[in-house]
XYZ file of C-alpha atoms in Angstrom:
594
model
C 119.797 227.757 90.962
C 119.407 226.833 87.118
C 118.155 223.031 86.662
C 121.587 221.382 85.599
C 121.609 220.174 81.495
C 123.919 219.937 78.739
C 124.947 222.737 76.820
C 126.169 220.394 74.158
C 126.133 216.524 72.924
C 127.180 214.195 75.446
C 130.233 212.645 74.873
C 132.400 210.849 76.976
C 133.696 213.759 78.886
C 130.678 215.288 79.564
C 129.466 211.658 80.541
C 132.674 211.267 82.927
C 132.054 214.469 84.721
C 128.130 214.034 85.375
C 128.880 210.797 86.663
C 131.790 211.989 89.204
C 128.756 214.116 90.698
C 126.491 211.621 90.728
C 128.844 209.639 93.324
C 129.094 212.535 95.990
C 125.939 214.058 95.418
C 124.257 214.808 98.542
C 120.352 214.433 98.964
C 119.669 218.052 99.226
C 121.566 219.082 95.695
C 119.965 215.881 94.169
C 116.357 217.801 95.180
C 116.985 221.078 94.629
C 118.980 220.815 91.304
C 116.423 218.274 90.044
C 118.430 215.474 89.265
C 115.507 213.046 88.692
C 114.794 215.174 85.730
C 118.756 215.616 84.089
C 117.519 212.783 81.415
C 114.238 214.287 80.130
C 115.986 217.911 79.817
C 118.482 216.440 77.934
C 116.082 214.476 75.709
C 113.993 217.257 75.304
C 117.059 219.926 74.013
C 118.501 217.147 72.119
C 121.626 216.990 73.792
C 121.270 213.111 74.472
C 119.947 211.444 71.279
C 116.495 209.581 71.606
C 114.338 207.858 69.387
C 110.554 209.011 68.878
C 109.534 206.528 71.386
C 111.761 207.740 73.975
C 110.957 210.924 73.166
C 107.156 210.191 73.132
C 107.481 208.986 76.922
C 109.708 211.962 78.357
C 106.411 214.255 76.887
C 104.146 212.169 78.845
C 105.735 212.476 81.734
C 106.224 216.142 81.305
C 102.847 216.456 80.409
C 101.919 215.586 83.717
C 103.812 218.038 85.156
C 102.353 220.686 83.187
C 98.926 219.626 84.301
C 97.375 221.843 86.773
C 94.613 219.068 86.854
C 96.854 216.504 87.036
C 95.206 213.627 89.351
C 98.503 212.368 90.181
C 101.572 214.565 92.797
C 104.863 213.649 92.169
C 107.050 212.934 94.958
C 111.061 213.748 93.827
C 112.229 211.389 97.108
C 111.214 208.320 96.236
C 113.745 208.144 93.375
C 116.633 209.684 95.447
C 115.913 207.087 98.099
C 116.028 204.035 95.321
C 119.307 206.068 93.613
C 121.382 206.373 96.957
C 120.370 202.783 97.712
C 122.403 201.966 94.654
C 125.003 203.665 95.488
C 125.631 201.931 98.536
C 125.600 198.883 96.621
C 128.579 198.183 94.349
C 129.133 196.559 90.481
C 130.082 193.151 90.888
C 130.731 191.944 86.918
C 132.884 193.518 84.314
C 135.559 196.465 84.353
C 133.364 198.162 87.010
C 133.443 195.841 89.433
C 133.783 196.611 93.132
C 133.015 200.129 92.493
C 129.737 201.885 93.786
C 126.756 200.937 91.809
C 126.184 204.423 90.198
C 122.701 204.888 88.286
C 123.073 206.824 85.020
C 120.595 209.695 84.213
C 118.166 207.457 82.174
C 118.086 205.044 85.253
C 117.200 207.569 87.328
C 114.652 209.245 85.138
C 112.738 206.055 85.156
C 112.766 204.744 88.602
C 111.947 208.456 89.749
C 109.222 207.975 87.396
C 108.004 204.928 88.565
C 108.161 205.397 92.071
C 107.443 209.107 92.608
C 104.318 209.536 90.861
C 101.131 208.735 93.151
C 97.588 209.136 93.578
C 95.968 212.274 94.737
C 92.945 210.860 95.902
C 90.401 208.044 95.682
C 90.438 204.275 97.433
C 94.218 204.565 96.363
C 95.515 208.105 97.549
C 99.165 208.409 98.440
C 99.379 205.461 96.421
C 101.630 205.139 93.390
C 100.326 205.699 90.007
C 102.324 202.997 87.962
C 101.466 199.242 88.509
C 103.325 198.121 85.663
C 106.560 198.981 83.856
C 107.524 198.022 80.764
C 111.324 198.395 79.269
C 113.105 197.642 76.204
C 117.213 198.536 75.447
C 119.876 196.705 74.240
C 122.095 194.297 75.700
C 124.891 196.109 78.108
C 122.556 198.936 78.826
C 122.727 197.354 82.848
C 119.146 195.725 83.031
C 120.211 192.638 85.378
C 122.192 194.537 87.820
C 119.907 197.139 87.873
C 116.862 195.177 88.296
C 118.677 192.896 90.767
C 118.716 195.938 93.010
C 115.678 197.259 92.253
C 114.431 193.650 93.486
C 115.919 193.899 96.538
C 114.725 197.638 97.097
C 111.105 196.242 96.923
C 112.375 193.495 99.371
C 113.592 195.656 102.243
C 112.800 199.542 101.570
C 109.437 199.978 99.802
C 107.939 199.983 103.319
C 105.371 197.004 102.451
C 104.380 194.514 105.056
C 105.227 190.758 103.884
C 106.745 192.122 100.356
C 106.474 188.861 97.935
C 109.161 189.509 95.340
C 109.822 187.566 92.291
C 112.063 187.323 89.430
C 110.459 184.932 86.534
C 111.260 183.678 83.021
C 110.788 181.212 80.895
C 113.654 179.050 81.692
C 115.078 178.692 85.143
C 118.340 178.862 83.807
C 117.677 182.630 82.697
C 115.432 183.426 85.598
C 118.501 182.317 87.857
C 120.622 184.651 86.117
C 119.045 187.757 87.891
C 118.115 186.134 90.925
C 122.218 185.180 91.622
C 122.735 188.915 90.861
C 120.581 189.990 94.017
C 122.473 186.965 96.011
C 125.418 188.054 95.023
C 125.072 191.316 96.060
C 123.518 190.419 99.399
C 126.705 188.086 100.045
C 129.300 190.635 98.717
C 131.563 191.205 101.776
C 131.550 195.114 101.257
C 127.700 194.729 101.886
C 127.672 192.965 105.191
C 126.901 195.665 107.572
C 123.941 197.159 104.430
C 122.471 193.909 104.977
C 122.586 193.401 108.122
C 120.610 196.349 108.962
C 118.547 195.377 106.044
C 117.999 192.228 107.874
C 118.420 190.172 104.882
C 119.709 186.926 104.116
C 119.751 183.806 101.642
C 117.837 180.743 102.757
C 118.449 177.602 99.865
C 116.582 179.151 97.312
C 114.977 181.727 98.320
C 115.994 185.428 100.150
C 114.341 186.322 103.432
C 113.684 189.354 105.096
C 113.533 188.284 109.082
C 112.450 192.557 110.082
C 109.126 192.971 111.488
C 107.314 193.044 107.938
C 108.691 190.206 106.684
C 109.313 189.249 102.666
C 110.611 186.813 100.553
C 112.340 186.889 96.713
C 112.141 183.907 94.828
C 113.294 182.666 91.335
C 110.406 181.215 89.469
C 110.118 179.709 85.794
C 107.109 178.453 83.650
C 108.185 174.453 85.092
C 108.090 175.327 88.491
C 105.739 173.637 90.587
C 103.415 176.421 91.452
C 102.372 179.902 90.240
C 98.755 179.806 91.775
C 98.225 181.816 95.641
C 100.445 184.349 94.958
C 100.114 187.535 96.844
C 102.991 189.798 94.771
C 104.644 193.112 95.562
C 107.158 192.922 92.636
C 107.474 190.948 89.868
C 110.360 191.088 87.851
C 109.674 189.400 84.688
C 113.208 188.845 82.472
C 113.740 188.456 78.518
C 109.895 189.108 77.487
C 110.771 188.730 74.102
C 111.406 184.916 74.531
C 107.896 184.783 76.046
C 105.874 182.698 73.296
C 102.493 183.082 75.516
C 101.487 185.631 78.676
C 101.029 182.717 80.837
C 103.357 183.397 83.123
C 102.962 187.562 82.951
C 99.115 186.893 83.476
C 99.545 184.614 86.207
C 102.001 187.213 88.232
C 99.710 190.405 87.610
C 97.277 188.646 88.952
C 98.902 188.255 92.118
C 100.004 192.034 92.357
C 96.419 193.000 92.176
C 95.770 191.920 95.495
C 98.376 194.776 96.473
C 97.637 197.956 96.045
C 100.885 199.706 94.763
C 101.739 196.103 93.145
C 104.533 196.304 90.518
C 104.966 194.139 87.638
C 108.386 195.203 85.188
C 108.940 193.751 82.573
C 112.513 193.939 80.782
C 113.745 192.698 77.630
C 115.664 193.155 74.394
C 114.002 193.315 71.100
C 113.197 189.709 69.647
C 112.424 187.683 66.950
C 109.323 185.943 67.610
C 106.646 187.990 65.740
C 103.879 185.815 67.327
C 105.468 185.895 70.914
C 103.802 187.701 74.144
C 106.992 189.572 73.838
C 106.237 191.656 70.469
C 102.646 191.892 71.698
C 103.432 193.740 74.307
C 106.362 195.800 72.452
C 103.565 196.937 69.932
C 101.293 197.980 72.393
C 103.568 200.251 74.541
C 104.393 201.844 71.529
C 101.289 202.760 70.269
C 100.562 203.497 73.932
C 103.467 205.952 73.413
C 102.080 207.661 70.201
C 98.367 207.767 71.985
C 97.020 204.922 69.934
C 96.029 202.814 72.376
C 93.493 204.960 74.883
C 93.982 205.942 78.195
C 96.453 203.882 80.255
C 97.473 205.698 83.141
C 98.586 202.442 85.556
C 101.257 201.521 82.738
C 105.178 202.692 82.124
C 106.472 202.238 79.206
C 109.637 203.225 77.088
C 111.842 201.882 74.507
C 115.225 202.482 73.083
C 116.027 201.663 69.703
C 116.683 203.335 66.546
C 113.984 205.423 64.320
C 112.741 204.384 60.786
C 115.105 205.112 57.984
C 118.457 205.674 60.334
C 121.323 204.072 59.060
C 122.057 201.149 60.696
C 125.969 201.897 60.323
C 126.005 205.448 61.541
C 127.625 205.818 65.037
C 125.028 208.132 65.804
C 122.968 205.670 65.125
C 124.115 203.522 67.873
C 124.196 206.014 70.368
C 120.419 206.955 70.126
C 119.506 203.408 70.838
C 121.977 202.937 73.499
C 120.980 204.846 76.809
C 124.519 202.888 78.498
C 126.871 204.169 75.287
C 128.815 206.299 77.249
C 128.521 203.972 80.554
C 129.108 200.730 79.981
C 129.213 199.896 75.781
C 132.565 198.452 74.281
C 132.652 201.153 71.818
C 135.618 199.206 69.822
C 133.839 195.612 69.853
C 130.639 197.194 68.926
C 131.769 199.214 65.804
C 133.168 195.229 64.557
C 130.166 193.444 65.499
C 127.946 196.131 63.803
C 130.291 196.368 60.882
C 130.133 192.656 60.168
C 126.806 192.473 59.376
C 127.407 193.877 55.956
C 129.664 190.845 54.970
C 128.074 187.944 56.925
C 124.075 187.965 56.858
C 123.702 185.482 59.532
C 124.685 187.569 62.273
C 122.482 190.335 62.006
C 119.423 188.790 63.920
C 122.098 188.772 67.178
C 123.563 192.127 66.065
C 120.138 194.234 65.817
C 117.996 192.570 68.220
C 120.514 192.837 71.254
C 122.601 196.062 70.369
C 120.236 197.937 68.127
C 116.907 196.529 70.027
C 115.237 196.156 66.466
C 112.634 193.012 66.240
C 114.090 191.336 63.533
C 112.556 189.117 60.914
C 113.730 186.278 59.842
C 113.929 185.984 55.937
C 112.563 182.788 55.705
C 109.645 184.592 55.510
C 108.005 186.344 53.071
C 107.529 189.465 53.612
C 109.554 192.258 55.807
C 108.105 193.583 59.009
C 109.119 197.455 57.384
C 107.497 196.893 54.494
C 104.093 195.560 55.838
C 104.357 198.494 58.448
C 104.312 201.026 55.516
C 101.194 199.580 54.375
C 99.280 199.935 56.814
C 98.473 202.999 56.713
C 94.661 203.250 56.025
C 93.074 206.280 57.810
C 89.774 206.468 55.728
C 86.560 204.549 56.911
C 85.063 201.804 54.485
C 81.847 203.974 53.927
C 84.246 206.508 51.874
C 84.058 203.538 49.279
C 80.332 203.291 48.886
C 80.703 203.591 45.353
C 83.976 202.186 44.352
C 83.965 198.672 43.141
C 84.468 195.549 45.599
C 85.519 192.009 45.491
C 85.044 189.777 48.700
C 87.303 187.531 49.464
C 86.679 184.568 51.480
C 88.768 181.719 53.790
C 86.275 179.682 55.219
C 88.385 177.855 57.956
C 87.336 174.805 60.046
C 84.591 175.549 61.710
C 86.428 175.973 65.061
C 88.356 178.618 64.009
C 89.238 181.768 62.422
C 87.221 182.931 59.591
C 88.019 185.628 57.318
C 86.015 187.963 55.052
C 87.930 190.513 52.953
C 86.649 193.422 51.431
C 89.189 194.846 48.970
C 88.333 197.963 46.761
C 90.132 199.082 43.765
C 90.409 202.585 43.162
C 92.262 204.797 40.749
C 94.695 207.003 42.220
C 95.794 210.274 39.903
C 98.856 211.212 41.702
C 100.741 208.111 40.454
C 98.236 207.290 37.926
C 98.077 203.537 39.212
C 95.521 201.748 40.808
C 95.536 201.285 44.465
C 93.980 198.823 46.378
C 92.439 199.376 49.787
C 91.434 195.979 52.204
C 89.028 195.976 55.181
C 88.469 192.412 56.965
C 86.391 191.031 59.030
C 87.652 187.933 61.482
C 85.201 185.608 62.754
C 85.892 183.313 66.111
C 83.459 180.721 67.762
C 83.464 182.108 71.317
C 84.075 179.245 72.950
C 87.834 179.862 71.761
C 87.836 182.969 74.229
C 86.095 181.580 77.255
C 88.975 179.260 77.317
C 91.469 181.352 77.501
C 94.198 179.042 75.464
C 94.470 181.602 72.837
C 95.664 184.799 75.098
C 96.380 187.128 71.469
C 92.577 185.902 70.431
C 91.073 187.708 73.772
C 93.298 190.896 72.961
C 91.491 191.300 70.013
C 88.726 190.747 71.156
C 88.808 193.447 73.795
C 89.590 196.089 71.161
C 86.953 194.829 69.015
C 88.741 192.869 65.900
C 86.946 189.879 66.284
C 83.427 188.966 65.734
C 82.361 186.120 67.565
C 79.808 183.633 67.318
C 78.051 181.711 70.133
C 79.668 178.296 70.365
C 82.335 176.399 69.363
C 82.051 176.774 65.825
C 81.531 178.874 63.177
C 78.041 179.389 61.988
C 77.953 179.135 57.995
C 74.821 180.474 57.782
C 75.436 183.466 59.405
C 78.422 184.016 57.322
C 76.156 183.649 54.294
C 73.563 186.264 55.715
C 76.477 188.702 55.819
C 77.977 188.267 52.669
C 74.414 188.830 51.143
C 74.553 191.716 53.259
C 77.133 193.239 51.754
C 76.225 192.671 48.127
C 73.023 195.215 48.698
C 74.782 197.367 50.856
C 78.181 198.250 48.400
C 79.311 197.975 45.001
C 80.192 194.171 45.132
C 80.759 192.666 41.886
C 81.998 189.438 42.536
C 82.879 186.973 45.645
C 86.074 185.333 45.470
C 86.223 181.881 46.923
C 88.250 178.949 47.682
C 86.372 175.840 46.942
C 87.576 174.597 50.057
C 84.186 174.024 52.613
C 82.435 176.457 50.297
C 79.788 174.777 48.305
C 76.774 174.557 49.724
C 77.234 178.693 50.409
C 78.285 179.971 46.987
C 75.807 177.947 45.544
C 73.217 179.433 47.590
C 75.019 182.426 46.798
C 75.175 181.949 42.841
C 71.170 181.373 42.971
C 70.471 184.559 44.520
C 72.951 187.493 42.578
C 73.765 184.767 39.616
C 76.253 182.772 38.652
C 78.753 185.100 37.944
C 78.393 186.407 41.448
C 80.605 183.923 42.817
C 84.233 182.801 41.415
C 86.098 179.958 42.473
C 90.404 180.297 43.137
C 92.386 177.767 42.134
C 93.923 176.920 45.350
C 97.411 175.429 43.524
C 100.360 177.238 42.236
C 99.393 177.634 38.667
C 96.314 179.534 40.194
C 97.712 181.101 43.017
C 101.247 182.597 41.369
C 100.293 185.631 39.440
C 98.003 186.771 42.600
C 100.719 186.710 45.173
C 103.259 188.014 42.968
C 100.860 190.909 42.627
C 99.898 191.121 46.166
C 103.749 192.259 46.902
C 104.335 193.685 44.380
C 101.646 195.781 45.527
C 103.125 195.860 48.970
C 106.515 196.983 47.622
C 105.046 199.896 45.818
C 103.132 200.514 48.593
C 99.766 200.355 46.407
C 97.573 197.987 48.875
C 96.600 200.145 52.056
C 95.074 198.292 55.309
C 94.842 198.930 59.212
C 94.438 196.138 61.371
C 96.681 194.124 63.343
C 95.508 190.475 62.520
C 96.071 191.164 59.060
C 99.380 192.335 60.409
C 99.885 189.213 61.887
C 98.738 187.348 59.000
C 100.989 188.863 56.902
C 104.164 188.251 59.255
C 103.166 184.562 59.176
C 103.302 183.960 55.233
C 105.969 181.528 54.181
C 106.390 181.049 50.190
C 106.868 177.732 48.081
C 108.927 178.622 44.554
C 108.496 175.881 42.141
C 110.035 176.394 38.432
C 109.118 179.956 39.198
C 105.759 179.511 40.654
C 104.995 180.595 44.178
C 102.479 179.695 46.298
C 101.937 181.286 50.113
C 101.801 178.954 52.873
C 102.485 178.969 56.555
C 105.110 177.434 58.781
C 104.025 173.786 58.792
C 106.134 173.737 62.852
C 103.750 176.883 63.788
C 100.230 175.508 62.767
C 98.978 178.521 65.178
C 100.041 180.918 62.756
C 97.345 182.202 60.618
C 97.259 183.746 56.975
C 93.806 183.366 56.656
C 93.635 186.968 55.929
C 95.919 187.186 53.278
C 94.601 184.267 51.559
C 91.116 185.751 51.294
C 93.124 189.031 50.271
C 95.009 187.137 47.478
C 91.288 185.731 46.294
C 90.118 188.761 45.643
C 93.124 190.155 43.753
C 93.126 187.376 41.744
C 89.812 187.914 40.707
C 90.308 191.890 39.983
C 93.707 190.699 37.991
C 91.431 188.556 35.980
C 88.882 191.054 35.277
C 91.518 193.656 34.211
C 93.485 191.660 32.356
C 96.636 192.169 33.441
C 99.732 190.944 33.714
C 99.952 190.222 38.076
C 103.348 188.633 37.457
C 105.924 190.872 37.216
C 109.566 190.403 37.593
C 109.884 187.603 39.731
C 113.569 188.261 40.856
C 112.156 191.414 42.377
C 109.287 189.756 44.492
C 110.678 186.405 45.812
């Protein structure tokens, strides 16, 4: 029999239809017509509308399949087992309520995924493959009540012995919110005989299984009274976006290590916390999902939102970032909401984050998340620049933390017959900051190499110096461009070695500060500064801007002291400097780059 698909667009119809034979499908036809696979066909021949990052994880599935090599087997029962599960449960909020819980294709797709792929051999055969899952769609696409099951699957069906199961978030408040889903369903009077063959039931605050294996679910937060001795099957970890550190992630994955089919899931909308454990993560499943992040083979990942450049206001628009459009989606309230972004600017954070699931940033700062994004594009190593003249900028912090050096290159481009500018830094830590773990996004970098660290708990200076000397033999350094700030005793040291032009102080006020950040975005707007390297990402995100009389000076959120620029301020040295040297006019039109 041909594997079932679309032949055209989905569309309500279409969407009516497939779901009338989801709810009488019997095992057998599920298995033989592939059903665990209806939502990656349809990706893949376009028929359901997907963004690249969808589309990047239904290829990495399918690669697998195509692998004769492949070190994992896929078993197609474990996600007909989880999808008939759901079935016998029933919706319990909203229009749909009191009829069967039906899992759409997408649903399916992914907990067939996550469930069905396992080990082939090693410590860990017959074992699955995924330990942690990762998911991010817009409000109403069904997370909480399909979670809430999924919880209770791992509770009573997943065949461990003494299953711990939790559901965590920041606030108790929101953790509660899917925890009351799963007690709602086990009390739901329709589901009295499930359960009681499930042999499940509520006890205060917490579920227990009383079979012969056992298992609890619990509702924990980041102020309950203990995280520590966990021993976790499933951890259901809610709203990751308003996660400021990995604290409580960390603490949970932990605990699922000691199991060893473990699963961690993380769900959320897009956010607005660019500095959050939340966006962290988001970033790195998508560069997981365009192969830019190495080999991860224990992780699941996939997002739905919209690709660069769609219109924001285009239905179809809405529909590729909405896997529930056809499901569940209040196509009427949804075309308003969407629609009154263009006359009232304060509710678009709401409006993209939850139904578009676009991070959002706010515009008290300076510069826009796209725009950085399009400048980092350098794919050329430093050494291709042997020849092409350098300044060095330099933030000398306090000597406990961060400290940045900034190589930025100015080369003529013919094609637009402008210069360009091209910026390679170097962050310095003490390493005393990573041994003590308060700084979780400092020990990412450091694991993929984008901090240099220094024995201690501070910075050595004279180390510093020995590499900026380094530098002015090894490339075509002309000048280094300082703040005065901490800096004396080196760029004198400095100015006696290479001379005194060597070295340049910045005016560190607005007078001396204005016509260098003006340039640096106006730079960034015509996309004439090129860099790749997520602190300076960061760096950039965190930039706030005083505008005096028409003079601007960057800064950083004076309520977020952890928020570093220290990159961009060395950056902004050095153009400084090369704006001095040229002669030019840095300024610009100012009503274009405030």
């Amino acid at each position: 029999m041909a594997k079932q698909t679309y032949s055209k667009k989905e569309d309500q119809d279409l969407f009516n239809k497939r779901n009338a034979y989801l709810k009488t499908v019997t095992k057998d036809e599920f298995l033989e017509n592939e059903d665990y696979l209806f939502y990656m066909r349809a990706v893949q021949n376009g028929t359901i509308p997907a963004c690249e990052y969808v589309k990047a994880a239904v290829q990495r599935e399918q690669d697998k399949f195509d692998d004769p090599d492949c070190p994992y087997f896929f078993d197609p029962e474990a996600g007909w087992y989880f999808f008939a599960f759901c079935r016998y449960n029933s919706h319990l909020t909203g229009p749909l309520g009191g009829t069967p819980f039906i899992l759409s294709d997408w649903q399916i797709w992914v907990f067939s995924m996550l469930l069905g792929w396992k080990r082939k051999a090693g410590q860990k055969a017959g074992f699955r493959q995924y330990n942690i899952a990762y998911l991010e769609c817009p409000r109403g696409s069904g997370k909480s009540a399909m979670m809430a099951l999924f919880g209770l699957y791992m509770l009573t069906l997943d065949g461990e012995w003494d299953p711990q199961v939790y559901v965590a978030a920041t606030k108790k408040e929101q953790a509660n919110l899917l925890f009351n889903s799963v007690v709602r369903q086990v009390e739901y009077f329709k589901n009295r005989k499930l359960m009681k063959a499930l042999k499940v039931r509520r006890k205060r605050e917490t579920l227990i299984a009383t079979s012969a294996k056992g298992g609890s679910f619990v509702s924990l937060s980041k102020d309950s009274k203990s995280f520590d001795g966990m021993n976790v099957h499933c951890a259901l970890v809610d709203e990751i976006h308003a996660h400021p550190t990995s604290e409580i992630w960390d603490v949970l994955n932990s605990g699922a290590a000691k199991r060893n089919q473990g699963m961690m899931v993380g769900i959320t909308t897009a956010g607005m916390n660019y500095n959050g454990f939340g966006y962290s993560q988001s970033n790195y499943i998508k560069k997981l999902l365009k192969g830019e992040a190495g080999i991860d083979d224990t992780t699941f990942g996939c997002i739905w939102t919209i690709d660069k450049g769609d219109d924001f206001y285009d239905p179809n628009t809405w529909i590729k970032a909405n896997p529930s459009w056809w499901a569940s989606i209040n196509h009427e309230k949804f075309s308003g909401d969407i629609e009154r972004t263009r006359h009232y600017a304060e509710t678009r954070p709401e409006v993209y984050t939850k139904f578009l699931n676009v991070w959002y940033h706010s515009n008290d700062k300076w510069l826009n998340h796209d725009i950085i994004s399009s400048c980092n594009d350098l794919d050329v190593s430093e050494k291709e620049f042997a020849n092409v003249p350098c300044i060095i900028g330099v933030d000398l912090s306090e000597s406990e933390d961060m400290t940045a050096l900034v190589n930025v290159y100015e080369k003529f481009n013919p094609e637009d017959q402008k210069y360009h500018y091209y910026v390679f830094p170097r962050y310095f830590l003490p390493d005393d900051v990573i041994n003590s773990g308060r700084k979780p996004r400092y020990n990412r970098w450091d694991d993929e190499g984008l901090l240099e660290l220094m024995p201690g708990q501070v910075i050595d200076y004279d180390v510093i110096q020995s590499i900026l000397e380094n530098e002015w033999h090894s490339k075509y350094v002309v000048e280094y461009a300082f703040d005065r700030y901490n800096a004396t005793q080196m760029s004198g040291s400095l100015q006696n070695k290479f001379g005194d032009d060597a070295v340049r102080y910045v005016q560190q006020d607005m007078r001396g500060l204005n016509n260098a950040s003006k340039f640096f975005k106006r730079l960034m707007l015509e996309k004439r500064i090129h860099f790749h390297n997520e602190i300076f990402i960061w760096n950039c995100l965190n930039c706030t801007v005083v505008n005096r009389s028409g003079l601007i000076k960057i800064g950083k959120d004076e309520g977020s002291p952890a928020d570093k620029i220290d990159g961009v301020a060395a950056c902004i040295n050095a153009l400084e400097r090369f704006a001095v040297r040229s002669n030019m006019d840095s300024s610009g039109p100012s009503v274009i780059l405030l």
